[in-house]
Amino acid sequence: MSERKILLRIIDVVVVLGALDLVGVVFDYDYFIIHDQRRTSSIVLSVYLLFFATVFELYNLHRASRIMSTLRSAVTTGSVTCLVYLLTPFLTPVLPEKRIQILYFYLAVTLSLLLWRAIYIKFFASSKFNKKIILIADACDASLIKQSLQDADPNYKIIGFINTDPALESNDHLDIKQFSINDAQKLFQNRSITEVVVASNQSEGITSNLYRWLIELVEDGHSVREYTQVYEEMTDRVPVQYVGKDFYKYFPFARNNQNRLYLVYHRLFDLVTSIIGLLVCLLIIPFVVLGNFLGNKGSLFYSQERVGVNRKVFKIIKFRTMVKDAEKSGAQFAMENDVRVTKFGKFLRATRIDEFPQFWNILKGDMSVIGPRPEREVFVEQLSEKIPFYETRHVVKPGLTGWAQVKTRYGVTEGDHLRKLQYDLYYIKKRSVFLDIRIIIKTLSTVIFLKGQ
């Protein structure tokens, strides 16, 4: 987790609890004042605040640096946090005697959060707090690497790069400046850069002079890190295009893939969730039947063969969202604003209701709640030929939701599918209870904001 996200979380809690304590002292309302009897309720409030702030994307650094998106997220977070807190009296103090105290409580939480986030945008999101980086990279990759890092974190500024490909010189049209080792040394002396990221695929490009300089930087206490490590930390993706001959660093994946306790937890979670999901599905079926009759004009369910764990093919079940004979001209990828999707189908997709029948697949064991999205065999064949390690997605069960689903949009181009694969491999490599919880929270955010696809 980045330092900025940690900072935001800590100060969010401190500011809100401090504001409530201040209001309690000023208005002499014991409901707000934090003391020994209120310690548990303060912890509960902090947990609610952090949970809903995550759901409503207050810790998305891009959104956190923009005033309008922060305003919407902060107000929503404050409102839902207060509502849930007030409606759980068995964990929190009983409701105050005077209703005006509830208003003071809500204003203290929401306004303090808004004020602190406005201060963050004004001062901490300014350029003087940016991390300034110089790359060690091949000239052909420098611009792409720069863009990928700055897209992941708006406060990560690439100043320039040192070329490590002896056969290729930097072109003038590149949007990144090339430095010599002497130039880079001067930048460090002037504190114009704070870190070096090594992203070279050319081992011969790391000359003895460059290697010696990097050693001196480390000895002087400066940060020198490998690009793949930085990329994973910032983007939550495995940089497949940079794995190459070093694939053994990434395969086999996380120890949790062989951890029996984790696997038992995962299956129990699947069973409990699928039973609950199927019960909910039974409750909403009458509404879906009516909507399907009025808006879809066809069969209620739709089944399709997908590739599962160990490349085993199974039939996935969904509520139908497309017109009849949607693929009469052949299989094709779904895309944004797909003309084949009916109006009612768009609603089902946006709310993820169309996915509910897949809880039956989860109960049977064909799928899991969390995992890479199962793809059709014809597309697996095509993508496996173009994208390295694509078949690796099948070492775990496919999922109803997953890291790629909550982090990126539809895959249409080869680049889109590469990006999705990077997220899927990151999940397989790092999967854990904590990462599963993050995916569930982000899935809730997707449903709440109607961002389903």
Short mmCIF file of C-alpha atoms in Angstrom, two decimals:
data_model
loop_
_atom_site.label_atom_id
_atom_site.label_comp_id
_atom_site.label_asym_id
_atom_site.label_seq_id
_atom_site.Cartn_x
_atom_site.Cartn_y
_atom_site.Cartn_z
CA MET A 1 0.00 0.00 0.00
CA SER A 2 1.39 3.44 -0.90
CA GLU A 3 2.41 5.94 1.75
CA ARG A 4 -0.31 8.31 0.56
CA LYS A 5 -3.06 5.74 1.05
CA ILE A 6 -1.78 4.99 4.55
CA LEU A 7 -1.66 8.73 5.28
CA LEU A 8 -5.23 9.22 4.06
CA ARG A 9 -6.56 6.35 6.15
CA ILE A 10 -4.83 7.40 9.36
CA ILE A 11 -5.75 11.07 9.14
CA ASP A 12 -9.34 10.31 8.07
CA VAL A 13 -9.82 8.45 11.37
CA VAL A 14 -7.92 11.00 13.50
CA VAL A 15 -9.78 13.97 11.99
CA VAL A 16 -13.25 12.43 12.37
CA LEU A 17 -12.71 11.23 15.96
CA GLY A 18 -11.10 14.55 16.87
CA ALA A 19 -14.03 16.51 15.40
CA LEU A 20 -16.55 14.39 17.31
CA ASP A 21 -14.65 14.85 20.56
CA LEU A 22 -14.46 18.61 19.98
CA VAL A 23 -18.20 18.85 19.25
CA GLY A 24 -18.90 16.81 22.38
CA VAL A 25 -16.86 19.20 24.53
CA VAL A 26 -18.25 22.37 22.96
CA PHE A 27 -21.92 21.30 23.15
CA ASP A 28 -21.50 19.23 26.33
CA TYR A 29 -22.89 16.11 24.71
CA ASP A 30 -21.47 12.93 26.23
CA TYR A 31 -22.46 10.95 23.12
CA PHE A 32 -19.51 12.44 21.24
CA ILE A 33 -16.76 12.56 23.87
CA ILE A 34 -14.17 9.79 23.59
CA HIS A 35 -13.29 8.18 26.93
CA ASP A 36 -12.82 4.68 28.32
CA GLN A 37 -16.51 3.76 27.97
CA ARG A 38 -16.52 4.98 24.37
CA ARG A 39 -13.29 3.27 23.28
CA THR A 40 -15.05 0.29 21.70
CA SER A 41 -17.55 2.47 19.85
CA SER A 42 -14.69 4.64 18.57
CA ILE A 43 -13.04 1.54 17.11
CA VAL A 44 -16.34 0.49 15.53
CA LEU A 45 -16.79 3.94 14.00
CA SER A 46 -13.24 3.85 12.64
CA VAL A 47 -13.85 0.44 11.04
CA TYR A 48 -17.11 1.65 9.47
CA LEU A 49 -15.42 4.80 8.19
CA LEU A 50 -12.47 2.95 6.61
CA PHE A 51 -14.74 0.30 5.10
CA PHE A 52 -17.18 2.69 3.46
CA ALA A 53 -14.41 5.10 2.42
CA THR A 54 -12.84 2.17 0.55
CA VAL A 55 -16.17 1.16 -1.03
CA PHE A 56 -16.82 4.75 -2.20
CA GLU A 57 -13.25 5.07 -3.56
CA LEU A 58 -11.91 7.77 -1.23
CA TYR A 59 -8.55 5.98 -1.37
CA ASN A 60 -8.34 6.00 -5.14
CA LEU A 61 -5.45 8.44 -5.60
CA HIS A 62 -6.78 9.79 -8.89
CA ARG A 63 -10.18 10.55 -7.37
CA ALA A 64 -8.64 11.82 -4.13
CA SER A 65 -6.75 14.52 -6.04
CA ARG A 66 -9.93 15.94 -7.68
CA ILE A 67 -12.28 18.16 -5.73
CA MET A 68 -15.64 17.12 -7.27
CA SER A 69 -15.09 13.37 -7.03
CA THR A 70 -13.78 13.80 -3.48
CA LEU A 71 -16.82 15.88 -2.56
CA ARG A 72 -19.24 13.19 -3.76
CA SER A 73 -17.31 10.33 -2.17
CA ALA A 74 -16.80 12.13 1.17
CA VAL A 75 -20.47 13.08 1.53
CA THR A 76 -21.60 9.55 0.62
CA THR A 77 -19.04 7.98 2.97
CA GLY A 78 -20.03 10.28 5.85
CA SER A 79 -23.73 9.66 5.29
CA VAL A 80 -23.55 5.86 5.09
CA THR A 81 -21.05 5.63 7.96
CA CYS A 82 -23.31 7.67 10.26
CA LEU A 83 -26.42 5.73 9.23
CA VAL A 84 -24.87 2.31 9.86
CA TYR A 85 -23.27 3.52 13.11
CA LEU A 86 -26.58 4.84 14.44
CA LEU A 87 -28.44 1.68 13.39
CA THR A 88 -26.10 -0.70 15.27
CA PRO A 89 -26.74 0.26 18.92
CA PHE A 90 -25.58 -3.17 20.11
CA LEU A 91 -22.06 -2.15 19.02
CA THR A 92 -22.35 1.60 19.61
CA PRO A 93 -23.87 3.91 22.24
CA VAL A 94 -27.64 4.07 22.40
CA LEU A 95 -29.20 6.81 20.31
CA PRO A 96 -28.97 10.30 21.87
CA GLU A 97 -32.05 11.66 23.61
CA LYS A 98 -32.25 14.80 21.45
CA ARG A 99 -32.55 14.41 17.69
CA ILE A 100 -30.43 17.55 17.17
CA GLN A 101 -27.47 15.53 18.47
CA ILE A 102 -27.82 13.17 15.51
CA LEU A 103 -27.52 16.16 13.17
CA TYR A 104 -24.43 17.38 15.03
CA PHE A 105 -22.97 13.88 14.80
CA TYR A 106 -23.54 13.71 11.04
CA LEU A 107 -22.15 17.22 10.40
CA ALA A 108 -19.07 16.56 12.54
CA VAL A 109 -18.22 13.39 10.60
CA THR A 110 -18.96 14.70 7.11
CA LEU A 111 -17.65 18.27 7.40
CA SER A 112 -14.41 17.23 9.11
CA LEU A 113 -13.81 14.68 6.36
CA LEU A 114 -14.52 17.27 3.66
CA LEU A 115 -12.28 19.89 5.30
CA TRP A 116 -9.35 17.52 5.67
CA ARG A 117 -9.67 16.24 2.09
CA ALA A 118 -9.79 19.84 0.80
CA ILE A 119 -6.54 20.51 2.66
CA TYR A 120 -5.05 17.35 1.15
CA ILE A 121 -5.98 18.41 -2.39
CA LYS A 122 -4.65 21.94 -1.84
CA PHE A 123 -1.32 21.02 -0.30
CA PHE A 124 -0.46 17.31 -0.22
CA ALA A 125 -1.60 16.57 -3.79
CA SER A 126 0.59 19.40 -5.13
CA SER A 127 3.65 18.75 -7.25
CA LYS A 128 6.14 19.46 -4.44
CA PHE A 129 5.15 16.14 -2.83
CA ASN A 130 5.72 14.13 -6.03
CA LYS A 131 8.21 11.28 -6.10
CA LYS A 132 10.81 12.14 -8.73
CA ILE A 133 12.26 9.13 -10.50
CA ILE A 134 14.92 8.38 -13.08
CA LEU A 135 14.67 5.15 -15.08
CA ILE A 136 17.37 2.75 -16.16
CA ALA A 137 15.75 1.42 -19.32
CA ASP A 138 16.02 0.68 -23.03
CA ALA A 139 15.14 3.65 -25.23
CA CYS A 140 12.37 1.69 -26.95
CA ASP A 141 10.62 1.00 -23.64
CA ALA A 142 11.22 4.22 -21.71
CA SER A 143 8.09 6.11 -22.78
CA LEU A 144 5.80 3.12 -22.21
CA ILE A 145 7.27 2.50 -18.75
CA LYS A 146 6.95 6.17 -17.85
CA GLN A 147 3.31 6.23 -18.89
CA SER A 148 2.43 3.01 -17.05
CA LEU A 149 3.89 4.25 -13.75
CA GLN A 150 2.36 7.73 -13.97
CA ASP A 151 -1.04 6.28 -14.90
CA ALA A 152 -0.89 4.15 -11.75
CA ASP A 153 0.08 7.01 -9.43
CA PRO A 154 -0.38 10.67 -10.46
CA ASN A 155 2.26 11.67 -7.89
CA TYR A 156 4.95 9.51 -9.49
CA LYS A 157 6.94 11.73 -11.85
CA ILE A 158 9.53 10.28 -14.24
CA ILE A 159 12.20 12.93 -14.84
CA GLY A 160 14.12 11.00 -17.49
CA PHE A 161 16.02 7.80 -18.22
CA ILE A 162 19.49 6.36 -18.82
CA ASN A 163 19.55 4.27 -22.00
CA THR A 164 20.78 0.68 -21.56
CA ASP A 165 20.35 -0.58 -25.11
CA PRO A 166 23.72 -0.07 -26.83
CA ALA A 167 22.19 -0.85 -30.23
CA LEU A 168 19.46 1.76 -29.97
CA GLU A 169 19.80 5.45 -29.23
CA SER A 170 16.95 7.61 -27.96
CA ASN A 171 14.86 9.28 -30.65
CA ASP A 172 14.06 12.98 -30.50
CA HIS A 173 10.31 12.37 -30.61
CA LEU A 174 10.28 10.50 -27.28
CA ASP A 175 8.38 12.32 -24.54
CA ILE A 176 11.03 11.46 -21.95
CA LYS A 177 14.46 13.02 -21.59
CA GLN A 178 17.65 10.95 -21.83
CA PHE A 179 20.43 11.50 -19.28
CA SER A 180 24.01 10.38 -18.94
CA ILE A 181 25.33 8.99 -15.64
CA ASN A 182 27.02 12.34 -14.92
CA ASP A 183 23.75 14.19 -15.52
CA ALA A 184 21.93 11.83 -13.14
CA GLN A 185 24.60 12.29 -10.48
CA LYS A 186 24.08 16.05 -10.59
CA LEU A 187 20.30 15.58 -10.27
CA PHE A 188 20.84 13.51 -7.12
CA GLN A 189 23.21 16.12 -5.72
CA ASN A 190 20.60 18.84 -6.34
CA ARG A 191 17.87 16.56 -4.91
CA SER A 192 15.98 16.82 -8.20
CA ILE A 193 15.38 13.06 -8.12
CA THR A 194 14.73 10.75 -5.19
CA GLU A 195 14.77 7.22 -6.60
CA VAL A 196 16.13 5.04 -9.40
CA VAL A 197 13.99 2.36 -11.03
CA VAL A 198 15.87 -0.28 -13.05
CA ALA A 199 13.73 -1.50 -15.96
CA SER A 200 16.27 -2.76 -18.45
CA ASN A 201 15.88 -6.05 -20.32
CA GLN A 202 19.45 -5.78 -21.61
CA SER A 203 21.92 -7.24 -19.10
CA GLU A 204 24.79 -6.09 -21.30
CA GLY A 205 23.36 -2.59 -21.13
CA ILE A 206 24.17 -2.39 -17.40
CA THR A 207 27.78 -1.33 -17.94
CA SER A 208 30.43 -1.51 -15.23
CA ASN A 209 30.22 2.29 -14.78
CA LEU A 210 26.44 2.20 -14.43
CA TYR A 211 26.58 -0.77 -12.07
CA ARG A 212 29.23 0.95 -9.91
CA TRP A 213 27.10 4.12 -9.76
CA LEU A 214 24.04 2.15 -8.65
CA ILE A 215 26.08 0.49 -5.89
CA GLU A 216 27.26 3.95 -4.72
CA LEU A 217 23.65 5.15 -4.60
CA VAL A 218 22.63 2.19 -2.43
CA GLU A 219 25.60 2.75 -0.12
CA ASP A 220 24.62 6.42 0.22
CA GLY A 221 21.10 5.41 1.30
CA HIS A 222 19.27 6.21 -1.93
CA SER A 223 16.44 4.02 -3.20
CA VAL A 224 17.22 1.74 -6.15
CA ARG A 225 14.44 -0.67 -7.08
CA GLU A 226 13.54 -3.07 -9.86
CA TYR A 227 10.74 -2.05 -12.20
CA THR A 228 8.74 -5.28 -11.84
CA GLN A 229 8.63 -4.79 -8.07
CA VAL A 230 7.54 -1.16 -8.38
CA TYR A 231 5.02 -2.04 -11.11
CA GLU A 232 3.36 -4.72 -8.98
CA GLU A 233 3.20 -2.48 -5.91
CA MET A 234 1.70 0.44 -7.83
CA THR A 235 -0.61 -1.29 -10.30
CA ASP A 236 -1.50 -4.58 -8.57
CA ARG A 237 -0.60 -6.34 -11.82
CA VAL A 238 2.12 -8.79 -12.87
CA PRO A 239 4.16 -7.24 -15.71
CA VAL A 240 3.91 -10.22 -18.05
CA GLN A 241 5.68 -8.40 -20.86
CA TYR A 242 8.79 -8.12 -18.66
CA VAL A 243 8.87 -11.64 -17.25
CA GLY A 244 10.74 -13.21 -20.17
CA LYS A 245 13.48 -15.62 -19.11
CA ASP A 246 12.84 -14.78 -15.45
CA PHE A 247 9.49 -16.60 -15.39
CA TYR A 248 10.67 -18.71 -12.42
CA LYS A 249 10.28 -15.57 -10.26
CA TYR A 250 6.55 -15.75 -10.90
CA PHE A 251 5.77 -19.47 -11.20
CA PRO A 252 4.69 -21.39 -9.22
CA PHE A 253 2.41 -18.84 -7.64
CA ALA A 254 1.44 -17.94 -4.08
CA ARG A 255 1.96 -20.39 -1.24
CA ASN A 256 -1.80 -20.11 -0.64
CA ASN A 257 -2.35 -22.18 -3.78
CA GLN A 258 -0.93 -25.12 -1.76
CA ASN A 259 -2.08 -23.94 1.69
CA ARG A 260 -4.77 -26.42 2.75
CA LEU A 261 -6.20 -24.13 5.42
CA TYR A 262 -6.67 -21.33 2.87
CA LEU A 263 -8.16 -23.74 0.32
CA VAL A 264 -10.63 -25.09 2.91
CA TYR A 265 -11.61 -21.52 3.85
CA HIS A 266 -12.00 -20.65 0.17
CA ARG A 267 -14.32 -23.59 -0.50
CA LEU A 268 -16.39 -22.95 2.65
CA PHE A 269 -16.73 -19.32 1.63
CA ASP A 270 -17.86 -20.45 -1.84
CA LEU A 271 -20.47 -22.82 -0.41
CA VAL A 272 -21.95 -20.33 2.07
CA THR A 273 -21.97 -17.50 -0.48
CA SER A 274 -23.48 -19.64 -3.25
CA ILE A 275 -26.34 -20.83 -0.99
CA ILE A 276 -27.10 -17.23 0.05
CA GLY A 277 -26.79 -16.11 -3.58
CA LEU A 278 -29.19 -18.77 -4.82
CA LEU A 279 -31.76 -17.82 -2.16
CA VAL A 280 -31.52 -14.18 -3.27
CA CYS A 281 -31.79 -15.36 -6.88
CA LEU A 282 -35.07 -17.12 -6.07
CA LEU A 283 -36.43 -13.90 -4.56
CA ILE A 284 -35.57 -11.73 -7.57
CA ILE A 285 -36.55 -14.21 -10.30
CA PRO A 286 -40.18 -12.93 -10.52
CA PHE A 287 -38.92 -9.40 -11.24
CA VAL A 288 -36.39 -10.70 -13.78
CA VAL A 289 -39.10 -12.78 -15.46
CA LEU A 290 -41.30 -9.67 -15.79
CA GLY A 291 -38.42 -7.53 -17.07
CA ASN A 292 -37.37 -10.27 -19.47
CA PHE A 293 -40.92 -10.58 -20.81
CA LEU A 294 -41.18 -6.82 -21.41
CA GLY A 295 -37.63 -6.03 -22.46
CA ASN A 296 -35.82 -9.13 -23.71
CA LYS A 297 -38.51 -11.18 -25.50
CA GLY A 298 -36.77 -14.51 -25.19
CA SER A 299 -35.64 -17.33 -22.91
CA LEU A 300 -34.88 -16.36 -19.32
CA PHE A 301 -31.61 -18.26 -18.92
CA TYR A 302 -28.58 -18.48 -21.17
CA SER A 303 -25.86 -21.12 -21.01
CA GLN A 304 -22.47 -21.15 -22.68
CA GLU A 305 -19.38 -23.34 -22.56
CA ARG A 306 -16.41 -21.80 -20.72
CA VAL A 307 -12.91 -23.00 -19.83
CA GLY A 308 -12.37 -23.73 -16.14
CA VAL A 309 -9.60 -24.96 -13.86
CA ASN A 310 -7.04 -27.24 -15.55
CA ARG A 311 -8.72 -26.31 -18.86
CA LYS A 312 -11.84 -28.34 -18.02
CA VAL A 313 -14.82 -27.08 -20.04
CA PHE A 314 -18.11 -26.46 -18.22
CA LYS A 315 -21.41 -24.69 -18.92
CA ILE A 316 -21.90 -21.30 -17.32
CA ILE A 317 -25.47 -20.12 -16.55
CA LYS A 318 -26.63 -16.50 -16.71
CA PHE A 319 -29.79 -14.49 -17.09
CA ARG A 320 -29.99 -13.63 -20.78
CA THR A 321 -29.06 -10.03 -21.59
CA MET A 322 -28.68 -10.10 -25.39
CA VAL A 323 -31.03 -10.27 -28.32
CA LYS A 324 -31.86 -13.60 -29.95
CA ASP A 325 -29.19 -15.04 -32.26
CA ALA A 326 -26.67 -12.49 -30.97
CA GLU A 327 -23.81 -14.53 -32.42
CA LYS A 328 -25.30 -15.81 -35.64
CA SER A 329 -22.29 -14.38 -37.49
CA GLY A 330 -19.82 -16.09 -35.13
CA ALA A 331 -18.33 -15.70 -31.67
CA GLN A 332 -17.22 -12.21 -30.73
CA PHE A 333 -16.02 -10.45 -27.62
CA ALA A 334 -18.49 -8.39 -25.59
CA MET A 335 -17.70 -4.67 -25.57
CA GLU A 336 -18.89 -1.40 -24.08
CA ASN A 337 -22.15 -0.13 -25.58
CA ASP A 338 -22.64 -3.51 -27.25
CA VAL A 339 -25.62 -3.18 -29.63
CA ARG A 340 -26.53 -6.82 -28.99
CA VAL A 341 -27.41 -6.07 -25.36
CA THR A 342 -31.07 -5.21 -24.75
CA LYS A 343 -32.15 -2.26 -22.57
CA PHE A 344 -33.23 -4.58 -19.77
CA GLY A 345 -30.02 -6.54 -20.32
CA LYS A 346 -28.00 -3.36 -19.69
CA PHE A 347 -29.75 -2.98 -16.33
CA LEU A 348 -29.03 -6.61 -15.44
CA ARG A 349 -25.36 -6.17 -16.32
CA ALA A 350 -24.96 -2.82 -14.55
CA THR A 351 -26.34 -4.29 -11.32
CA ARG A 352 -24.63 -7.68 -11.83
CA ILE A 353 -28.01 -9.38 -11.46
CA ASP A 354 -27.35 -11.34 -14.66
CA GLU A 355 -24.56 -13.19 -12.82
CA PHE A 356 -26.75 -14.61 -10.02
CA PRO A 357 -27.48 -17.98 -11.69
CA GLN A 358 -23.73 -18.63 -11.63
CA PHE A 359 -24.01 -19.31 -7.92
CA TRP A 360 -25.21 -22.73 -9.10
CA ASN A 361 -21.87 -23.19 -10.90
CA ILE A 362 -20.11 -22.18 -7.68
CA LEU A 363 -22.14 -24.63 -5.60
CA LYS A 364 -21.30 -27.44 -8.04
CA GLY A 365 -17.59 -26.57 -7.84
CA ASP A 366 -17.09 -25.46 -11.45
CA MET A 367 -16.39 -21.90 -10.31
CA SER A 368 -15.40 -19.92 -7.24
CA VAL A 369 -16.74 -16.60 -5.98
CA ILE A 370 -13.34 -15.01 -6.65
CA GLY A 371 -11.00 -15.87 -9.49
CA PRO A 372 -10.15 -15.07 -13.13
CA ARG A 373 -13.26 -14.67 -15.29
CA PRO A 374 -13.90 -17.86 -17.31
CA GLU A 375 -13.44 -17.37 -21.03
CA ARG A 376 -14.78 -19.25 -24.05
CA GLU A 377 -12.56 -21.94 -25.56
CA VAL A 378 -12.35 -20.29 -28.97
CA PHE A 379 -11.06 -17.08 -27.39
CA VAL A 380 -8.67 -18.97 -25.11
CA GLU A 381 -7.11 -20.57 -28.21
CA GLN A 382 -6.73 -17.18 -29.93
CA LEU A 383 -5.36 -15.32 -26.93
CA SER A 384 -2.97 -18.12 -25.89
CA GLU A 385 -1.20 -17.79 -29.24
CA LYS A 386 -0.73 -14.03 -28.84
CA ILE A 387 -0.23 -13.44 -25.11
CA PRO A 388 2.47 -15.24 -23.10
CA PHE A 389 1.35 -17.18 -20.01
CA TYR A 390 -2.34 -16.73 -20.88
CA GLU A 391 -3.06 -20.40 -20.10
CA THR A 392 -1.75 -19.81 -16.55
CA ARG A 393 -5.17 -18.35 -15.66
CA HIS A 394 -6.45 -21.94 -15.53
CA VAL A 395 -4.34 -23.04 -12.54
CA VAL A 396 -7.18 -21.87 -10.25
CA LYS A 397 -10.97 -22.00 -10.53
CA PRO A 398 -12.56 -19.17 -12.51
CA GLY A 399 -14.58 -16.67 -10.50
CA LEU A 400 -17.85 -14.81 -10.42
CA THR A 401 -15.83 -11.69 -9.64
CA GLY A 402 -12.10 -11.15 -9.67
CA TRP A 403 -9.19 -8.75 -9.49
CA ALA A 404 -9.30 -8.05 -13.23
CA GLN A 405 -13.08 -7.51 -13.17
CA VAL A 406 -12.93 -4.83 -10.46
CA LYS A 407 -9.79 -3.13 -11.76
CA THR A 408 -10.35 -2.82 -15.50
CA ARG A 409 -13.01 -2.68 -18.21
CA TYR A 410 -13.97 -4.92 -21.14
CA GLY A 411 -11.24 -6.68 -23.06
CA VAL A 412 -11.55 -5.87 -26.77
CA THR A 413 -8.02 -5.40 -28.09
CA GLU A 414 -5.00 -7.61 -27.47
CA GLY A 415 -3.66 -4.89 -25.16
CA ASP A 416 -6.88 -4.98 -23.12
CA HIS A 417 -6.60 -8.73 -22.65
CA LEU A 418 -2.93 -8.41 -21.70
CA ARG A 419 -3.92 -5.91 -19.02
CA LYS A 420 -6.63 -8.25 -17.69
CA LEU A 421 -4.15 -11.14 -17.66
CA GLN A 422 -1.72 -9.05 -15.60
CA TYR A 423 -4.40 -8.55 -12.96
CA ASP A 424 -5.40 -12.23 -13.03
CA LEU A 425 -1.80 -13.38 -12.57
CA TYR A 426 -1.34 -10.90 -9.74
CA TYR A 427 -4.34 -12.43 -7.97
CA ILE A 428 -3.09 -15.99 -8.52
CA LYS A 429 0.36 -15.00 -7.27
CA LYS A 430 -0.77 -12.98 -4.25
CA ARG A 431 -4.16 -14.42 -3.38
CA SER A 432 -4.98 -14.37 0.30
CA VAL A 433 -7.86 -13.65 2.65
CA PHE A 434 -6.93 -9.96 2.65
CA LEU A 435 -6.89 -9.72 -1.16
CA ASP A 436 -10.22 -11.60 -1.31
CA ILE A 437 -11.72 -9.01 1.06
CA ARG A 438 -10.39 -6.18 -1.14
CA ILE A 439 -12.05 -7.75 -4.19
CA ILE A 440 -15.38 -8.15 -2.38
CA ILE A 441 -15.26 -4.49 -1.28
CA LYS A 442 -14.46 -3.30 -4.80
CA THR A 443 -17.24 -5.50 -6.17
CA LEU A 444 -19.67 -3.78 -3.80
CA SER A 445 -18.41 -0.45 -5.15
CA THR A 446 -19.02 -1.68 -8.71
CA VAL A 447 -22.61 -2.67 -7.88
CA ILE A 448 -23.36 0.52 -5.92
CA PHE A 449 -22.11 2.79 -8.72
CA LEU A 450 -23.74 0.59 -11.43
CA LYS A 451 -20.39 0.00 -13.12
CA GLY A 452 -21.10 -3.64 -14.03
CA GLN A 453 -20.38 -4.66 -17.63
#
